[in-house]
mmCIF file of C-alpha atoms in Angstrom:
data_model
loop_
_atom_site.group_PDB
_atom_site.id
_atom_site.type_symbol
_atom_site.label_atom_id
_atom_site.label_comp_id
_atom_site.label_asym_id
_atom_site.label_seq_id
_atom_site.Cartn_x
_atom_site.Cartn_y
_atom_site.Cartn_z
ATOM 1 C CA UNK A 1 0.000 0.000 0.000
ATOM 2 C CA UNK A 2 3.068 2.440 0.717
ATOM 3 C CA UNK A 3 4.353 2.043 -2.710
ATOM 4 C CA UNK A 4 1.106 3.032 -4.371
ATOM 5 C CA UNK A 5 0.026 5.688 -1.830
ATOM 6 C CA UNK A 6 3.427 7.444 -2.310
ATOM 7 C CA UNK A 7 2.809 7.270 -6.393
ATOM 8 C CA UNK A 8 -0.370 8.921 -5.856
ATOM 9 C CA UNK A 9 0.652 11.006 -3.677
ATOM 10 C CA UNK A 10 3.716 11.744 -6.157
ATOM 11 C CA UNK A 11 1.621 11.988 -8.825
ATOM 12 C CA UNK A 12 -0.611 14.283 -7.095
ATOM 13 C CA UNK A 13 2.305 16.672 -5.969
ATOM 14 C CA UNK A 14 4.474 16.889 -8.979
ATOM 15 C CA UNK A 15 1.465 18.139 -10.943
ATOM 16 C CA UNK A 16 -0.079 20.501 -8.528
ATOM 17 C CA UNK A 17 -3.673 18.270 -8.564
ATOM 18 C CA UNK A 18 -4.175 18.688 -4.713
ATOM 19 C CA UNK A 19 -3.861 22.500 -5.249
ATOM 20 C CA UNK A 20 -5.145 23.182 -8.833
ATOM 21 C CA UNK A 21 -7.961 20.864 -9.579
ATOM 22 C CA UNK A 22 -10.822 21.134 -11.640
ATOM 23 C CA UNK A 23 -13.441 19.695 -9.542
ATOM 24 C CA UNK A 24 -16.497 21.256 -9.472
ATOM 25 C CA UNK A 25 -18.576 20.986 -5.532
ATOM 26 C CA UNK A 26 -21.050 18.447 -5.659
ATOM 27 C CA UNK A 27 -24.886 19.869 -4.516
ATOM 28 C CA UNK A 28 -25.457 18.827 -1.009
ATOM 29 C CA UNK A 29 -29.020 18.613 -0.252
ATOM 30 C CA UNK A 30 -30.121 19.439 3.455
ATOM 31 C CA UNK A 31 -32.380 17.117 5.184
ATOM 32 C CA UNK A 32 -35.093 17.257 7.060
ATOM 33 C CA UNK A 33 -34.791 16.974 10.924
ATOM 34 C CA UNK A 34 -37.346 13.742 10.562
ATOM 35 C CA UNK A 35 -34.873 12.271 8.088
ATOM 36 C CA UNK A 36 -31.767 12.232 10.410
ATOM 37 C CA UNK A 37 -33.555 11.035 13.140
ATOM 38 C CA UNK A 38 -35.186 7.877 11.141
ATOM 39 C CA UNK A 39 -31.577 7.080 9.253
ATOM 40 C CA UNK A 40 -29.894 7.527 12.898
ATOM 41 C CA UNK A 41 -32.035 4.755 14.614
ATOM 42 C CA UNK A 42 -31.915 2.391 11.842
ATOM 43 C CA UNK A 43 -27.894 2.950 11.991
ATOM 44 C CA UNK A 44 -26.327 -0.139 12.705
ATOM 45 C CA UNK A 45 -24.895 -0.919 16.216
ATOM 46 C CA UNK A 46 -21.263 -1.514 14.480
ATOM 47 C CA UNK A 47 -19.432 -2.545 11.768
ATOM 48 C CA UNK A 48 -17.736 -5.781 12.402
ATOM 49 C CA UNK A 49 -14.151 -6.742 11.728
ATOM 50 C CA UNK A 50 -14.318 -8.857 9.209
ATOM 51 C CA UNK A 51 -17.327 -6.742 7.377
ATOM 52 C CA UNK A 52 -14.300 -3.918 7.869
ATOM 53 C CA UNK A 53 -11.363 -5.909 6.653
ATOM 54 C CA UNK A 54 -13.497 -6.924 3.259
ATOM 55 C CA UNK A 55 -14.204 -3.450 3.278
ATOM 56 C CA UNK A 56 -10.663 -2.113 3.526
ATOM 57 C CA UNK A 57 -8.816 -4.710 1.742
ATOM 58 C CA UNK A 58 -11.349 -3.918 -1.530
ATOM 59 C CA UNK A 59 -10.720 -0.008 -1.107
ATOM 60 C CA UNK A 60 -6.340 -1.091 -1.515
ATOM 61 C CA UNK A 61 -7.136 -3.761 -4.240
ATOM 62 C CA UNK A 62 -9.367 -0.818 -6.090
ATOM 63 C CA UNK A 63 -6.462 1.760 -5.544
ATOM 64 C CA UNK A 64 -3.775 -0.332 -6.406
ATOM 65 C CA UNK A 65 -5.394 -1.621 -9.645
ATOM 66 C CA UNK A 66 -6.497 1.861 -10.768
ATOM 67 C CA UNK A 67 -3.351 3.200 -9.666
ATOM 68 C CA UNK A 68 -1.683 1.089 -12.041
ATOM 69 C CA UNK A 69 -3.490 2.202 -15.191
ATOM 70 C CA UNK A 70 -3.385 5.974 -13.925
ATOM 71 C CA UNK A 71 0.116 6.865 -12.888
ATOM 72 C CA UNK A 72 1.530 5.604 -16.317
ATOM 73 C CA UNK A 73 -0.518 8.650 -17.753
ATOM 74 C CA UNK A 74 0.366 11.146 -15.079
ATOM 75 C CA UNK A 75 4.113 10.166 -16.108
ATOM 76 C CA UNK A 76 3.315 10.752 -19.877
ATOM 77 C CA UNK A 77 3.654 14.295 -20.556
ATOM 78 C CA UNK A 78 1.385 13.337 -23.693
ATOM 79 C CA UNK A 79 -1.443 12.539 -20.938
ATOM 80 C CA UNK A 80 -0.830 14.046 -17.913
ATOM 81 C CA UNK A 81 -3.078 16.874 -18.194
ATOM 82 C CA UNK A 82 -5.927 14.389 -18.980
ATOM 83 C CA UNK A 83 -4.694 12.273 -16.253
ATOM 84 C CA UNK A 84 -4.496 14.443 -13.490
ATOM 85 C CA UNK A 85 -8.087 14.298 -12.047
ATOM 86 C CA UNK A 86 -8.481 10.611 -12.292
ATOM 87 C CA UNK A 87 -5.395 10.539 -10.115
ATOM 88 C CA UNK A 88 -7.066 13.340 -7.821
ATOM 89 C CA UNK A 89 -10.340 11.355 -8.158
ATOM 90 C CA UNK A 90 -8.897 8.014 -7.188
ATOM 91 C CA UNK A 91 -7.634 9.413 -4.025
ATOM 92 C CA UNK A 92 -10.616 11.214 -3.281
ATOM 93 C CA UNK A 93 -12.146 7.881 -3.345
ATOM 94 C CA UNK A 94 -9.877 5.762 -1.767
ATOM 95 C CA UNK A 95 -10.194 8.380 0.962
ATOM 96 C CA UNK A 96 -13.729 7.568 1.209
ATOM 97 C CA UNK A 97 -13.900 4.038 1.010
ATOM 98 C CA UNK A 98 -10.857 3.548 3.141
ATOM 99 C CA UNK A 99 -13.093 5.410 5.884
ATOM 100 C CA UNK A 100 -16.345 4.444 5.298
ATOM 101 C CA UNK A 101 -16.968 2.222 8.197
ATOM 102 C CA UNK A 102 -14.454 4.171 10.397
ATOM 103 C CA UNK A 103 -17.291 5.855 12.299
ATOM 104 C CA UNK A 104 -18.995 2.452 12.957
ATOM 105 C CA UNK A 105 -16.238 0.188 13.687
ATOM 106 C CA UNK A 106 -16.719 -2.084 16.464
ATOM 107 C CA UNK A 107 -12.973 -3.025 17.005
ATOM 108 C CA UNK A 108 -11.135 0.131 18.683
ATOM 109 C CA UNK A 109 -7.845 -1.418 17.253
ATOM 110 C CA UNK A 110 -9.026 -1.478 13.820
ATOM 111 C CA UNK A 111 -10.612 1.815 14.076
ATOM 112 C CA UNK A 112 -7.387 3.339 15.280
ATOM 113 C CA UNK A 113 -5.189 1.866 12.825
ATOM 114 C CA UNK A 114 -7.767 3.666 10.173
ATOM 115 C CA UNK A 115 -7.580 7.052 11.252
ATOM 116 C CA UNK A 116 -4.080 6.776 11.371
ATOM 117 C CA UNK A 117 -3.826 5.537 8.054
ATOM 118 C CA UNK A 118 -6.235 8.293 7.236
ATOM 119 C CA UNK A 119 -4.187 10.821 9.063
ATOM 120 C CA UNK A 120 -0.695 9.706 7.884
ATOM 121 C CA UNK A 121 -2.580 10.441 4.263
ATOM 122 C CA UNK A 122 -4.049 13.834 4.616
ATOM 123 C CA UNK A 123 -0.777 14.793 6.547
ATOM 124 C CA UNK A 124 1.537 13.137 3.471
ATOM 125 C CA UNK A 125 -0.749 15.146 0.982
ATOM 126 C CA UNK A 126 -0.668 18.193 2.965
ATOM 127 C CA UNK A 127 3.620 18.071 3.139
ATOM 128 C CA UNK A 128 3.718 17.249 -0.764
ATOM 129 C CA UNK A 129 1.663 20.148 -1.466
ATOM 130 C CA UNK A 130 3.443 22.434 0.951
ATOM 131 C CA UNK A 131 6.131 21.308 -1.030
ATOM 132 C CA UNK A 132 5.098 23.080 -3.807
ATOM 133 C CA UNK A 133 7.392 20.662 -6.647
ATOM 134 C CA UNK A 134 10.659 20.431 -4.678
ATOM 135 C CA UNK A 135 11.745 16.926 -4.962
ATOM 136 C CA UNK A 136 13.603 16.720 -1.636
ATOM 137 C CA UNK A 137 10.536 18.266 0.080
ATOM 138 C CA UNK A 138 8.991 15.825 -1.388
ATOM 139 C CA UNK A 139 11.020 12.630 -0.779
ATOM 140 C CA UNK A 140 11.047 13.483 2.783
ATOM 141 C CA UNK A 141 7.393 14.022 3.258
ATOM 142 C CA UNK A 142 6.674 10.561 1.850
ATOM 143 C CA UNK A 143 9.855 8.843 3.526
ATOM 144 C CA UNK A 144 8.321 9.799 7.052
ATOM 145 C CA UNK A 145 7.777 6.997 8.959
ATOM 146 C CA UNK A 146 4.195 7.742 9.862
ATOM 147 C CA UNK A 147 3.692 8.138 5.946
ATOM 148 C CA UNK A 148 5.581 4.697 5.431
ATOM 149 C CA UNK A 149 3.989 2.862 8.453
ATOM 150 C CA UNK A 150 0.060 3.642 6.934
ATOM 151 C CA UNK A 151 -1.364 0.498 5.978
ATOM 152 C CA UNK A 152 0.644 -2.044 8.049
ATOM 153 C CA UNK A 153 -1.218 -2.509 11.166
ATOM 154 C CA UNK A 154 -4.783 -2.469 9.327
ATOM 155 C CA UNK A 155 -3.190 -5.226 7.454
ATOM 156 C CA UNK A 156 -2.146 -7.365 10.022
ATOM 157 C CA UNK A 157 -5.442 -7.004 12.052
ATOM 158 C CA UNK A 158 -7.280 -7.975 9.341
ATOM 159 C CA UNK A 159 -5.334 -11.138 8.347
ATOM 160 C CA UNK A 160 -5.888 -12.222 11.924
ATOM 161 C CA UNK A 161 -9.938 -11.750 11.557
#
């Protein structure tokens, strides 16, 4: 997971995509006070481990399979500029399905290991960006150990569930 994390985030740094990109905000819809309170109690108690680990270990497969058909075009000059927000978009949404069940997680261990992972991420991005295209800037921020260490323990809880 480091290896393709740190290509993303690579990717994502060398081209300016976490700072520049042409997304456009989604509509968000407000609902109704009756709403929350009916999708609230039919919330489910907690996610389970091994509900969590299928979960998780889908959201790397998904990245890392993606990841290999992107980053070949974000190295292209030819592509890059096409490339760019499906590299920005496939971190968006490994963000999201990485986290998904992070609010509902039974296990504290797991859940822990997940914010982490989510933390070391945002924090990676945020140092790559800061960066702003230096190369040793950006070596270091994605040599850090926290930024090297994201991944592990989520994968070793979840080959023991």
């Amino acid at each position: 997971m480091r290896r393709i994390l740190a290509t993303a985030t690579l990717g994502l740094a060398l081209f300016g995509a976490a700072a520049c990109a042409d997304t456009k905000p989604e509509a968000t819809s407000t609902p109704t006070p009756g709403a929350a309170a009916t999708s609230a109690a039919a919330a489910p108690a907690g996610t389970d481990k091994k509900a969590a680990c299928a979960n998780l270990t889908k959201a790397i497969g998904d990245l890392e399979t993606q990841g290999a058909a992107i980053v070949p075009e974000v190295l292209n000059p030819a592509t890059q500029q096409a490339a760019i927000p499906k590299l920005t978009k496939l971190v968006t949404d490994f963000k999201a399905a990485y986290g998904k069940d992070v609010s509902t997680l039974a296990d504290a261990e797991l859940k822990a290991a997940v914010e982490a992972d989510l933390k070391a991420l945002d924090t990676g991005l945020a140092a790559v960006v800061a960066a702003n295209g230096d190369a040793a800037k950006i070596q270091a921020a994605i040599s850090a150990p926290e930024f090297g260490a994201a991944g592990t323990k989520v994968k070793t809880l979840c080959a023991a569930a």
